[in-house]
mmCIF file of C-alpha atoms and ligand atoms in Angstrom:
data_model
loop_
_atom_site.group_PDB
_atom_site.id
_atom_site.type_symbol
_atom_site.label_atom_id
_atom_site.label_comp_id
_atom_site.label_asym_id
_atom_site.label_seq_id
_atom_site.Cartn_x
_atom_site.Cartn_y
_atom_site.Cartn_z
ATOM 1 C CA UNK A 1 11.896 -3.453 23.615
ATOM 2 C CA UNK A 2 8.515 -3.613 23.745
ATOM 3 C CA UNK A 3 6.497 -1.852 20.021
ATOM 4 C CA UNK A 4 3.173 -0.576 19.890
ATOM 5 C CA UNK A 5 0.755 -1.816 17.163
ATOM 6 C CA UNK A 6 -2.278 -0.159 17.266
ATOM 7 C CA UNK A 7 -4.969 -2.472 15.227
ATOM 8 C CA UNK A 8 -7.758 -0.623 13.596
ATOM 9 C CA UNK A 9 -10.411 -2.949 12.310
ATOM 10 C CA UNK A 10 -12.094 -0.155 10.320
ATOM 11 C CA UNK A 11 -15.661 -1.465 8.047
ATOM 12 C CA UNK A 12 -16.847 -3.951 6.645
ATOM 13 C CA UNK A 13 -14.661 -6.992 6.192
ATOM 14 C CA UNK A 14 -12.242 -4.625 7.858
ATOM 15 C CA UNK A 15 -12.666 -6.371 11.267
ATOM 16 C CA UNK A 16 -12.997 -10.266 9.572
ATOM 17 C CA UNK A 17 -9.420 -9.738 8.183
ATOM 18 C CA UNK A 18 -7.764 -7.997 11.021
ATOM 19 C CA UNK A 19 -9.014 -10.946 13.171
ATOM 20 C CA UNK A 20 -6.837 -12.962 11.580
ATOM 21 C CA UNK A 21 -3.786 -10.869 11.096
ATOM 22 C CA UNK A 22 -4.140 -10.758 14.925
ATOM 23 C CA UNK A 23 -3.990 -14.868 14.822
ATOM 24 C CA UNK A 24 -0.233 -14.501 13.299
ATOM 25 C CA UNK A 25 1.053 -11.673 15.800
ATOM 26 C CA UNK A 26 -0.417 -13.538 18.632
ATOM 27 C CA UNK A 27 1.971 -16.214 17.697
ATOM 28 C CA UNK A 28 4.609 -14.576 16.683
ATOM 29 C CA UNK A 29 4.692 -12.735 20.372
ATOM 30 C CA UNK A 30 3.703 -16.179 21.873
ATOM 31 C CA UNK A 31 6.019 -18.141 19.933
ATOM 32 C CA UNK A 32 8.704 -16.674 18.482
ATOM 33 C CA UNK A 33 9.450 -14.150 20.874
ATOM 34 C CA UNK A 34 8.282 -10.716 18.920
ATOM 35 C CA UNK A 35 8.532 -7.609 21.520
ATOM 36 C CA UNK A 36 5.045 -6.105 20.600
ATOM 37 C CA UNK A 37 1.817 -5.198 22.174
ATOM 38 C CA UNK A 38 -1.378 -4.825 20.528
ATOM 39 C CA UNK A 39 -3.987 -1.458 21.316
ATOM 40 C CA UNK A 40 -7.174 -1.149 19.425
ATOM 41 C CA UNK A 41 -8.930 2.041 18.300
ATOM 42 C CA UNK A 42 -11.821 3.011 16.312
ATOM 43 C CA UNK A 43 -11.566 4.839 12.383
ATOM 44 C CA UNK A 44 -13.922 5.128 9.437
ATOM 45 C CA UNK A 45 -17.583 4.479 9.768
ATOM 46 C CA UNK A 46 -16.630 2.386 13.081
ATOM 47 C CA UNK A 47 -15.419 5.755 14.369
ATOM 48 C CA UNK A 48 -18.164 7.869 13.396
ATOM 49 C CA UNK A 49 -21.222 6.107 14.543
ATOM 50 C CA UNK A 50 -19.314 6.060 17.765
ATOM 51 C CA UNK A 51 -18.668 9.852 18.108
ATOM 52 C CA UNK A 52 -19.654 11.776 15.454
ATOM 53 C CA UNK A 53 -16.025 11.851 13.302
ATOM 54 C CA UNK A 54 -14.476 9.358 10.983
ATOM 55 C CA UNK A 55 -11.186 9.890 13.032
ATOM 56 C CA UNK A 56 -11.197 11.008 16.681
ATOM 57 C CA UNK A 57 -8.554 12.566 18.325
ATOM 58 C CA UNK A 58 -8.070 9.745 20.926
ATOM 59 C CA UNK A 59 -7.742 7.437 17.602
ATOM 60 C CA UNK A 60 -4.498 9.816 16.662
ATOM 61 C CA UNK A 61 -3.300 10.120 19.888
ATOM 62 C CA UNK A 62 -3.067 6.671 20.240
ATOM 63 C CA UNK A 63 -1.654 6.225 16.349
ATOM 64 C CA UNK A 64 1.332 8.796 17.290
ATOM 65 C CA UNK A 65 1.561 6.808 20.578
ATOM 66 C CA UNK A 66 2.518 3.566 18.325
ATOM 67 C CA UNK A 67 5.252 2.004 16.168
ATOM 68 C CA UNK A 68 3.256 0.937 13.528
ATOM 69 C CA UNK A 69 -0.448 1.067 12.739
ATOM 70 C CA UNK A 70 -2.407 -1.997 11.388
ATOM 71 C CA UNK A 71 -5.490 -1.041 9.436
ATOM 72 C CA UNK A 72 -8.334 -2.972 7.952
ATOM 73 C CA UNK A 73 -10.673 -1.235 5.465
ATOM 74 C CA UNK A 74 -12.941 1.916 5.960
ATOM 75 C CA UNK A 75 -16.019 2.460 4.256
ATOM 76 C CA UNK A 76 -19.642 1.263 2.756
ATOM 77 C CA UNK A 77 -22.890 1.848 1.488
ATOM 78 C CA UNK A 78 -24.326 3.110 4.931
ATOM 79 C CA UNK A 79 -22.341 6.092 5.233
ATOM 80 C CA UNK A 80 -21.904 7.000 1.559
ATOM 81 C CA UNK A 81 -24.470 10.154 2.024
ATOM 82 C CA UNK A 82 -22.760 11.361 4.593
ATOM 83 C CA UNK A 83 -20.850 14.899 4.839
ATOM 84 C CA UNK A 84 -17.535 14.683 2.592
ATOM 85 C CA UNK A 85 -16.138 16.056 5.585
ATOM 86 C CA UNK A 86 -16.904 13.192 7.956
ATOM 87 C CA UNK A 87 -16.327 10.636 5.431
ATOM 88 C CA UNK A 88 -14.835 6.987 6.468
ATOM 89 C CA UNK A 89 -12.254 8.259 4.156
ATOM 90 C CA UNK A 90 -11.542 11.425 5.865
ATOM 91 C CA UNK A 91 -10.441 8.909 8.385
ATOM 92 C CA UNK A 92 -7.608 7.300 6.333
ATOM 93 C CA UNK A 93 -6.345 10.542 4.767
ATOM 94 C CA UNK A 94 -5.997 12.409 8.745
ATOM 95 C CA UNK A 95 -4.381 9.468 9.505
ATOM 96 C CA UNK A 96 -1.665 9.884 6.178
ATOM 97 C CA UNK A 97 -1.492 13.145 6.867
ATOM 98 C CA UNK A 98 -1.668 13.410 11.058
ATOM 99 C CA UNK A 99 1.398 10.953 10.993
ATOM 100 C CA UNK A 100 3.640 12.204 7.717
ATOM 101 C CA UNK A 101 3.333 9.281 6.143
ATOM 102 C CA UNK A 102 5.080 10.362 3.111
ATOM 103 C CA UNK A 103 6.445 7.151 0.919
ATOM 104 C CA UNK A 104 4.083 4.779 -0.079
ATOM 105 C CA UNK A 105 4.971 1.055 -0.972
ATOM 106 C CA UNK A 106 2.606 -0.741 -3.247
ATOM 107 C CA UNK A 107 4.160 -4.134 -3.978
ATOM 108 C CA UNK A 108 2.614 -6.326 -7.173
ATOM 109 C CA UNK A 109 3.199 -9.689 -6.449
ATOM 110 C CA UNK A 110 1.720 -12.839 -8.669
ATOM 111 C CA UNK A 111 2.840 -15.981 -6.509
ATOM 112 C CA UNK A 112 2.892 -18.330 -9.224
ATOM 113 C CA UNK A 113 0.265 -20.666 -7.791
ATOM 114 C CA UNK A 114 -1.747 -17.516 -8.970
ATOM 115 C CA UNK A 115 -0.469 -17.176 -12.514
ATOM 116 C CA UNK A 116 -3.766 -17.881 -13.922
ATOM 117 C CA UNK A 117 -5.898 -14.962 -12.126
ATOM 118 C CA UNK A 118 -3.892 -12.528 -14.140
ATOM 119 C CA UNK A 119 -5.743 -11.384 -17.258
ATOM 120 C CA UNK A 120 -2.196 -11.557 -18.243
ATOM 121 C CA UNK A 121 -0.624 -14.358 -20.193
ATOM 122 C CA UNK A 122 0.899 -16.320 -16.695
ATOM 123 C CA UNK A 123 4.114 -16.650 -18.635
ATOM 124 C CA UNK A 124 4.432 -12.576 -18.857
ATOM 125 C CA UNK A 125 3.207 -12.519 -14.880
ATOM 126 C CA UNK A 126 4.084 -15.430 -13.092
ATOM 127 C CA UNK A 127 6.810 -14.638 -10.120
ATOM 128 C CA UNK A 128 6.023 -11.228 -10.815
ATOM 129 C CA UNK A 129 7.451 -9.134 -7.852
ATOM 130 C CA UNK A 130 7.725 -4.935 -8.152
ATOM 131 C CA UNK A 131 7.200 -2.304 -6.040
ATOM 132 C CA UNK A 132 5.809 0.716 -6.796
ATOM 133 C CA UNK A 133 7.283 3.494 -4.282
ATOM 134 C CA UNK A 134 4.513 6.575 -4.408
ATOM 135 C CA UNK A 135 5.379 9.640 -3.001
ATOM 136 C CA UNK A 136 1.800 10.027 -0.785
ATOM 137 C CA UNK A 137 2.221 13.728 0.148
ATOM 138 C CA UNK A 138 2.777 16.291 -2.214
ATOM 139 C CA UNK A 139 2.631 16.830 -5.813
ATOM 140 C CA UNK A 140 -0.593 17.944 -7.838
ATOM 141 C CA UNK A 141 -3.087 16.427 -5.453
ATOM 142 C CA UNK A 142 -1.744 18.827 -2.588
ATOM 143 C CA UNK A 143 -0.595 21.932 -4.651
ATOM 144 C CA UNK A 144 -1.600 25.126 -4.064
ATOM 145 C CA UNK A 145 -2.995 27.371 -5.475
ATOM 146 C CA UNK A 146 -6.271 25.071 -6.482
ATOM 147 C CA UNK A 147 -9.748 25.727 -6.878
ATOM 148 C CA UNK A 148 -12.230 27.051 -9.441
ATOM 149 C CA UNK A 149 -12.278 30.717 -11.164
ATOM 150 C CA UNK A 150 -14.074 32.053 -13.932
ATOM 151 C CA UNK A 151 -11.536 33.083 -16.416
ATOM 152 C CA UNK A 152 -12.572 34.510 -19.864
ATOM 153 C CA UNK A 153 -16.243 34.231 -19.494
ATOM 154 C CA UNK A 154 -15.676 30.122 -18.384
ATOM 155 C CA UNK A 155 -15.685 28.049 -15.307
ATOM 156 C CA UNK A 156 -11.997 26.798 -14.932
ATOM 157 C CA UNK A 157 -11.244 24.297 -12.460
ATOM 158 C CA UNK A 158 -7.011 24.191 -11.722
ATOM 159 C CA UNK A 159 -4.558 22.370 -9.453
ATOM 160 C CA UNK A 160 -0.919 23.236 -9.258
ATOM 161 C CA UNK A 161 2.084 20.311 -9.861
ATOM 162 C CA UNK A 162 4.563 21.329 -7.217
ATOM 163 C CA UNK A 163 7.558 19.242 -6.049
ATOM 164 C CA UNK A 164 10.286 20.542 -4.046
ATOM 165 C CA UNK A 165 14.215 18.894 -4.077
ATOM 166 C CA UNK A 166 13.915 17.878 -0.449
ATOM 167 C CA UNK A 167 10.650 16.075 -1.350
ATOM 168 C CA UNK A 168 12.285 14.165 -3.983
ATOM 169 C CA UNK A 169 14.894 13.565 -2.041
ATOM 170 C CA UNK A 170 13.369 11.959 0.878
ATOM 171 C CA UNK A 171 10.983 10.114 -1.608
ATOM 172 C CA UNK A 172 14.145 8.745 -3.698
ATOM 173 C CA UNK A 173 16.408 7.953 -0.762
ATOM 174 C CA UNK A 174 13.298 5.491 0.404
ATOM 175 C CA UNK A 175 13.133 3.810 -3.093
ATOM 176 C CA UNK A 176 17.027 3.545 -3.092
ATOM 177 C CA UNK A 177 17.350 1.995 -0.105
ATOM 178 C CA UNK A 178 14.395 -0.708 -0.769
ATOM 179 C CA UNK A 179 16.068 -1.259 -3.856
ATOM 180 C CA UNK A 180 19.800 -2.599 -1.797
ATOM 181 C CA UNK A 181 17.021 -4.711 -0.128
ATOM 182 C CA UNK A 182 15.733 -6.459 -3.584
ATOM 183 C CA UNK A 183 17.273 -7.060 -7.044
ATOM 184 C CA UNK A 184 19.355 -3.087 -6.529
ATOM 185 C CA UNK A 185 17.339 -1.763 -9.746
ATOM 186 C CA UNK A 186 15.258 1.886 -9.223
ATOM 187 C CA UNK A 187 13.236 2.684 -12.512
ATOM 188 C CA UNK A 188 11.985 6.268 -12.012
ATOM 189 C CA UNK A 189 9.185 7.189 -13.395
ATOM 190 C CA UNK A 190 8.014 10.921 -14.757
ATOM 191 C CA UNK A 191 6.935 13.230 -17.642
ATOM 192 C CA UNK A 192 10.527 15.421 -18.193
ATOM 193 C CA UNK A 193 9.603 16.472 -20.928
ATOM 194 C CA UNK A 194 6.468 18.301 -20.305
ATOM 195 C CA UNK A 195 6.084 19.046 -16.684
ATOM 196 C CA UNK A 196 9.160 21.109 -15.084
ATOM 197 C CA UNK A 197 8.291 19.834 -11.506
ATOM 198 C CA UNK A 198 9.338 16.618 -13.253
ATOM 199 C CA UNK A 199 11.995 17.800 -15.106
ATOM 200 C CA UNK A 200 13.202 18.667 -11.501
ATOM 201 C CA UNK A 201 12.453 15.022 -9.998
ATOM 202 C CA UNK A 202 14.451 13.783 -12.818
ATOM 203 C CA UNK A 203 17.192 15.829 -11.792
ATOM 204 C CA UNK A 204 17.330 15.230 -8.105
ATOM 205 C CA UNK A 205 17.037 11.492 -8.804
ATOM 206 C CA UNK A 206 19.759 11.291 -11.219
ATOM 207 C CA UNK A 207 22.375 12.951 -8.959
ATOM 208 C CA UNK A 208 21.308 10.795 -6.309
ATOM 209 C CA UNK A 209 21.953 7.963 -8.011
ATOM 210 C CA UNK A 210 25.574 8.676 -7.923
ATOM 211 C CA UNK A 211 25.197 8.345 -4.328
ATOM 212 C CA UNK A 212 24.034 4.975 -4.860
ATOM 213 C CA UNK A 213 26.303 3.510 -7.725
ATOM 214 C CA UNK A 214 25.671 -0.350 -6.658
ATOM 215 C CA UNK A 215 21.697 0.364 -7.492
ATOM 216 C CA UNK A 216 21.167 0.779 -11.148
ATOM 217 C CA UNK A 217 18.870 3.595 -12.005
ATOM 218 C CA UNK A 218 16.912 4.454 -15.553
ATOM 219 C CA UNK A 219 14.305 6.428 -16.148
ATOM 220 C CA UNK A 220 10.947 6.027 -17.591
ATOM 221 C CA UNK A 221 8.337 8.329 -19.056
ATOM 222 C CA UNK A 222 4.749 7.872 -17.367
ATOM 223 C CA UNK A 223 3.134 7.026 -21.100
ATOM 224 C CA UNK A 224 5.662 4.693 -21.669
ATOM 225 C CA UNK A 225 5.489 2.863 -18.036
ATOM 226 C CA UNK A 226 2.033 2.838 -18.449
ATOM 227 C CA UNK A 227 2.623 0.759 -21.280
ATOM 228 C CA UNK A 228 5.630 -1.476 -19.720
ATOM 229 C CA UNK A 229 3.494 -2.735 -17.027
ATOM 230 C CA UNK A 230 1.055 -4.289 -19.041
ATOM 231 C CA UNK A 231 3.877 -5.497 -21.861
ATOM 232 C CA UNK A 232 6.693 -6.592 -20.203
ATOM 233 C CA UNK A 233 6.313 -6.207 -15.982
ATOM 234 C CA UNK A 234 8.865 -8.183 -15.090
ATOM 235 C CA UNK A 235 11.300 -5.922 -16.301
ATOM 236 C CA UNK A 236 10.912 -3.710 -13.096
ATOM 237 C CA UNK A 237 11.974 -4.400 -9.827
ATOM 238 C CA UNK A 238 10.933 -1.039 -8.031
ATOM 239 C CA UNK A 239 9.331 1.933 -9.394
ATOM 240 C CA UNK A 240 9.533 5.959 -7.849
ATOM 241 C CA UNK A 241 7.144 8.173 -8.869
ATOM 242 C CA UNK A 242 4.654 11.067 -7.983
ATOM 243 C CA UNK A 243 1.718 10.830 -6.027
ATOM 244 C CA UNK A 244 -0.490 11.225 -8.761
ATOM 245 C CA UNK A 245 1.084 8.571 -11.441
ATOM 246 C CA UNK A 246 1.886 6.196 -8.571
ATOM 247 C CA UNK A 247 -2.070 5.984 -8.019
ATOM 248 C CA UNK A 248 -3.129 5.082 -11.213
ATOM 249 C CA UNK A 249 0.244 2.809 -11.860
ATOM 250 C CA UNK A 250 -0.123 0.980 -8.667
ATOM 251 C CA UNK A 251 -3.477 0.253 -9.293
ATOM 252 C CA UNK A 252 -2.991 -0.616 -12.608
ATOM 253 C CA UNK A 253 0.116 -3.339 -11.223
ATOM 254 C CA UNK A 254 -2.227 -4.661 -8.882
ATOM 255 C CA UNK A 255 -4.758 -5.251 -11.241
ATOM 256 C CA UNK A 256 -1.764 -7.495 -12.763
ATOM 257 C CA UNK A 257 -2.041 -10.107 -10.351
ATOM 258 C CA UNK A 258 -5.359 -10.182 -10.565
ATOM 259 C CA UNK A 259 -6.336 -10.725 -6.897
ATOM 260 C CA UNK A 260 -6.646 -7.217 -4.755
ATOM 261 C CA UNK A 261 -7.018 -9.695 -1.762
ATOM 262 C CA UNK A 262 -3.491 -10.697 -1.812
ATOM 263 C CA UNK A 263 -2.339 -7.588 -1.749
ATOM 264 C CA UNK A 264 -0.781 -5.814 0.614
ATOM 265 C CA UNK A 265 0.661 -1.518 1.283
ATOM 266 C CA UNK A 266 2.470 0.381 3.723
ATOM 267 C CA UNK A 267 2.679 4.012 4.018
ATOM 268 C CA UNK A 268 6.347 5.341 6.227
ATOM 269 C CA UNK A 269 6.979 8.847 7.501
ATOM 270 C CA UNK A 270 10.757 9.746 7.501
ATOM 271 C CA UNK A 271 11.537 7.620 10.658
ATOM 272 C CA UNK A 272 10.220 4.246 9.625
ATOM 273 C CA UNK A 273 6.965 4.345 11.651
ATOM 274 C CA UNK A 274 4.349 3.050 9.351
ATOM 275 C CA UNK A 275 0.449 2.499 8.611
ATOM 276 C CA UNK A 276 0.009 -0.959 7.067
ATOM 277 C CA UNK A 277 -2.971 -2.276 5.193
ATOM 278 C CA UNK A 278 -4.618 -4.078 2.715
ATOM 279 C CA UNK A 279 -4.973 -2.319 -0.567
ATOM 280 C CA UNK A 280 -8.474 -3.332 -1.213
ATOM 281 C CA UNK A 281 -11.501 -1.851 0.492
ATOM 282 C CA UNK A 282 -14.249 -3.097 3.036
ATOM 283 C CA UNK A 283 -15.682 -5.382 0.304
ATOM 284 C CA UNK A 284 -19.449 -4.673 2.015
ATOM 285 C CA UNK A 285 -20.890 -7.126 -0.219
ATOM 286 C CA UNK A 286 -19.452 -9.955 1.203
ATOM 287 C CA UNK A 287 -18.449 -8.399 4.876
ATOM 288 C CA UNK A 288 -20.048 -10.273 7.596
ATOM 289 C CA UNK A 289 -19.879 -13.591 5.561
ATOM 290 C CA UNK A 290 -16.972 -15.298 6.341
ATOM 291 C CA UNK A 291 -15.601 -15.017 2.713
ATOM 292 C CA UNK A 292 -13.279 -12.251 2.781
ATOM 293 C CA UNK A 293 -9.322 -13.504 2.082
ATOM 294 C CA UNK A 294 -7.637 -12.474 5.171
ATOM 295 C CA UNK A 295 -4.027 -12.787 3.004
ATOM 296 C CA UNK A 296 -3.572 -9.335 1.950
ATOM 297 C CA UNK A 297 -3.966 -8.335 5.543
ATOM 298 C CA UNK A 298 -1.883 -11.089 6.791
ATOM 299 C CA UNK A 299 1.513 -9.484 4.132
ATOM 300 C CA UNK A 300 0.643 -6.171 5.497
ATOM 301 C CA UNK A 301 1.881 -7.245 8.880
ATOM 302 C CA UNK A 302 4.734 -8.919 7.438
ATOM 303 C CA UNK A 303 5.561 -5.280 5.516
ATOM 304 C CA UNK A 304 4.862 -4.027 9.401
ATOM 305 C CA UNK A 305 7.842 -6.600 10.439
ATOM 306 C CA UNK A 306 10.616 -5.582 7.668
ATOM 307 C CA UNK A 307 9.979 -1.708 7.626
ATOM 308 C CA UNK A 308 9.131 -0.785 10.882
ATOM 309 C CA UNK A 309 9.624 -3.773 13.679
ATOM 310 C CA UNK A 310 13.162 -4.613 11.864
ATOM 311 C CA UNK A 311 12.230 -7.910 12.030
ATOM 312 C CA UNK A 312 12.732 -9.673 8.403
ATOM 313 C CA UNK A 313 13.277 -13.105 9.805
ATOM 314 C CA UNK A 314 9.724 -12.903 10.694
ATOM 315 C CA UNK A 315 8.476 -10.676 8.126
ATOM 316 C CA UNK A 316 9.797 -13.942 5.748
ATOM 317 C CA UNK A 317 8.548 -16.515 8.092
ATOM 318 C CA UNK A 318 4.878 -15.195 7.431
ATOM 319 C CA UNK A 319 5.740 -14.956 3.417
ATOM 320 C CA UNK A 320 6.905 -18.222 3.741
ATOM 321 C CA UNK A 321 3.495 -19.454 5.161
ATOM 322 C CA UNK A 322 1.184 -17.757 2.670
ATOM 323 C CA UNK A 323 3.168 -19.761 -0.070
ATOM 324 C CA UNK A 324 2.509 -22.930 2.317
ATOM 325 C CA UNK A 325 -1.062 -22.845 2.114
ATOM 326 C CA UNK A 326 -1.178 -21.625 -1.718
ATOM 327 C CA UNK A 327 0.635 -24.845 -2.384
ATOM 328 C CA UNK A 328 -1.418 -26.871 -0.154
ATOM 329 C CA UNK A 329 -4.563 -25.533 -3.162
ATOM 330 C CA UNK A 330 -6.496 -23.688 -0.107
ATOM 331 C CA UNK A 331 -8.231 -20.849 -1.606
ATOM 332 C CA UNK A 332 -11.236 -18.397 -0.512
ATOM 333 C CA UNK A 333 -13.611 -17.712 -3.308
ATOM 334 C CA UNK A 334 -12.198 -14.631 -4.850
ATOM 335 C CA UNK A 335 -8.636 -16.760 -5.942
ATOM 336 C CA UNK A 336 -10.949 -19.538 -6.495
ATOM 337 C CA UNK A 337 -9.171 -21.953 -9.318
ATOM 338 C CA UNK A 338 -10.763 -25.733 -10.736
ATOM 339 C CA UNK A 339 -9.322 -28.202 -8.363
ATOM 340 C CA UNK A 340 -8.353 -26.605 -5.632
ATOM 341 C CA UNK A 341 -9.618 -26.613 -1.586
ATOM 342 C CA UNK A 342 -11.919 -23.415 -1.377
ATOM 343 C CA UNK A 343 -12.025 -22.219 2.309
ATOM 344 C CA UNK A 344 -13.616 -19.464 4.176
ATOM 345 C CA UNK A 345 -11.826 -16.262 6.132
ATOM 346 C CA UNK A 346 -10.545 -17.974 9.886
ATOM 347 C CA UNK A 347 -10.061 -21.280 7.798
ATOM 348 C CA UNK A 348 -7.693 -19.294 5.693
ATOM 349 C CA UNK A 349 -5.980 -17.478 8.932
ATOM 350 C CA UNK A 350 -5.773 -20.543 11.048
ATOM 351 C CA UNK A 351 -4.115 -22.698 7.832
ATOM 352 C CA UNK A 352 -1.471 -19.823 7.845
ATOM 353 C CA UNK A 353 -0.748 -19.922 11.274
ATOM 354 C CA UNK A 354 -0.437 -23.931 10.836
ATOM 355 C CA UNK A 355 1.834 -23.424 8.344
ATOM 356 C CA UNK A 356 3.818 -20.737 10.985
HETATM 357 P P1 LIG B 401 -13.548 -2.818 -2.931
HETATM 358 O O1 LIG B 401 -11.821 -3.317 -2.341
HETATM 359 O O2 LIG B 401 -14.119 -3.015 -0.885
HETATM 360 O O3 LIG B 401 -14.319 -4.521 -3.507
HETATM 361 C C1 LIG B 401 -13.932 -4.810 -4.688
HETATM 362 C C2 LIG B 401 -14.108 -5.615 -5.044
HETATM 363 O O4 LIG B 401 -13.163 -6.944 -4.447
HETATM 364 C C3 LIG B 401 -15.396 -6.288 -4.122
HETATM 365 O O5 LIG B 401 -16.264 -7.205 -5.068
HETATM 366 C C4 LIG B 401 -14.976 -7.581 -2.963
HETATM 367 O O6 LIG B 401 -16.060 -8.083 -2.583
HETATM 368 C C5 LIG B 401 -13.757 -7.697 -3.517
HETATM 369 N N1 LIG B 401 -12.540 -7.842 -2.191
HETATM 370 C C6 LIG B 401 -12.412 -7.184 -1.915
HETATM 371 N N2 LIG B 401 -11.454 -7.579 -0.680
HETATM 372 C C7 LIG B 401 -11.704 -8.562 -0.977
HETATM 373 C C8 LIG B 401 -10.922 -9.536 0.089
HETATM 374 N N3 LIG B 401 -9.873 -9.449 1.270
HETATM 375 N N4 LIG B 401 -11.614 -10.705 -0.624
HETATM 376 C C9 LIG B 401 -12.159 -11.040 -1.208
HETATM 377 N N5 LIG B 401 -12.635 -10.234 -2.001
HETATM 378 C C10 LIG B 401 -12.430 -8.531 -1.997
HETATM 379 O O7 LIG B 401 -13.140 -1.979 -3.463
HETATM 380 P P2 LIG B 401 -15.003 -0.828 -3.733
HETATM 381 O O8 LIG B 401 -16.425 -1.744 -4.106
HETATM 382 O O9 LIG B 401 -14.979 -0.145 -4.629
HETATM 383 O O10 LIG B 401 -15.332 0.043 -2.140
HETATM 384 C C11 LIG B 401 -15.725 -0.824 -1.352
HETATM 385 C C12 LIG B 401 -16.028 0.378 0.224
HETATM 386 O O11 LIG B 401 -14.805 0.471 0.502
HETATM 387 C C13 LIG B 401 -16.450 1.770 -0.625
HETATM 388 O O12 LIG B 401 -17.042 2.474 0.519
HETATM 389 C C14 LIG B 401 -14.536 2.399 -0.929
HETATM 390 O O13 LIG B 401 -14.700 3.647 -0.503
HETATM 391 C C15 LIG B 401 -13.885 1.736 0.639
HETATM 392 N N6 LIG B 401 -12.171 1.549 0.226
HETATM 393 C C16 LIG B 401 -11.905 1.548 1.134
HETATM 394 C C17 LIG B 401 -10.223 1.713 1.396
HETATM 395 C C18 LIG B 401 -9.187 1.815 2.417
HETATM 396 O O14 LIG B 401 -10.161 1.366 3.094
HETATM 397 N N7 LIG B 401 -8.327 1.631 2.323
HETATM 398 C C19 LIG B 401 -9.703 1.570 -0.224
HETATM 399 C C20 LIG B 401 -10.678 1.351 -1.771
HETATM 400 C C21 LIG B 401 -11.741 1.466 -1.228
#
């Protein structure tokens, strides 16, 4: 069956890195029998310039009709002074909400070839391979009531941290299922000693653990998890956590690798439909210069193949090709090292295609 992939290049380096990912998709379609067709749309600043909104209804319709969405990045100084309601980032949030993408998968992988790029000692991070599963549509970022009020003569800001059992169960299931495809270990991160909502989190995840007897389950308080991530990150396989804890820990884990140009991400709904994007932004400082690293976006295609299109073998083909270009010592400026060969965005994409 032919699957539909909606491609949303977005802003800044978005179109440049997406062009390289599309080259890879074309090879898979033309040479390796991937049954997929590509559709294109506008989001972010590009959509605002076109129609005055960062997420046109047409784009949301296209995304709903697609099996998977591949997104570049949105935003840039050109749109910084816009009203919050129409800023490019709203396009992203609108897609996540509109598609009910509740599970955010953030791998932090450090290829041994790039171990020197980390600020940590190579022996601590070389070969790092963690998957952080972050709940994306609940918790304190969305909880009600929220707002500002007068209390005891002071202005007070308040938010609500709330999780229901079904919300915890569905993100737990994603984490356990992914662990089964990896090293079968889940570490659930909470603050159960202080917060009732995450005491419930621990209770539900513990209960679910009994149904996944083949997966080793552990629990960790978030403060300890932050320490362990920088002390001994290779102890983790899959980490599952709440929206806010995941927001912070996933960026921390990403920085362990020292190269945001290498890291993909996925946001999934309950049926496996997903939006795939690099974790970095639109990098306006290098946009249009052909310097951007396209590998995070190309690796996002690999995630799409694995988690939505059920084509794990093709995903692995891409990952092996990326390793091969690193072995050839090809580096974009962001990951450049002494003795390596510096290449631009298109040359890096071409090298991956050649390695495929
Ligand atoms: P950024 O990730 O765009 O850039 C941070 C630094 O990393 C810059 O020096 C940039 O040149 C570099 N960088 C990023 N991606 C790179 C790549 N693929 N190759 C080489 N170098 C790369 O973050 P920022 O500067 O804080 O934000 C810039 C814009 O992007 C803002 O408008 C922000 O709102 C937006 N943003 C968008 C997303 C998204 O679309 N998901 C995420 C974060 C930021």
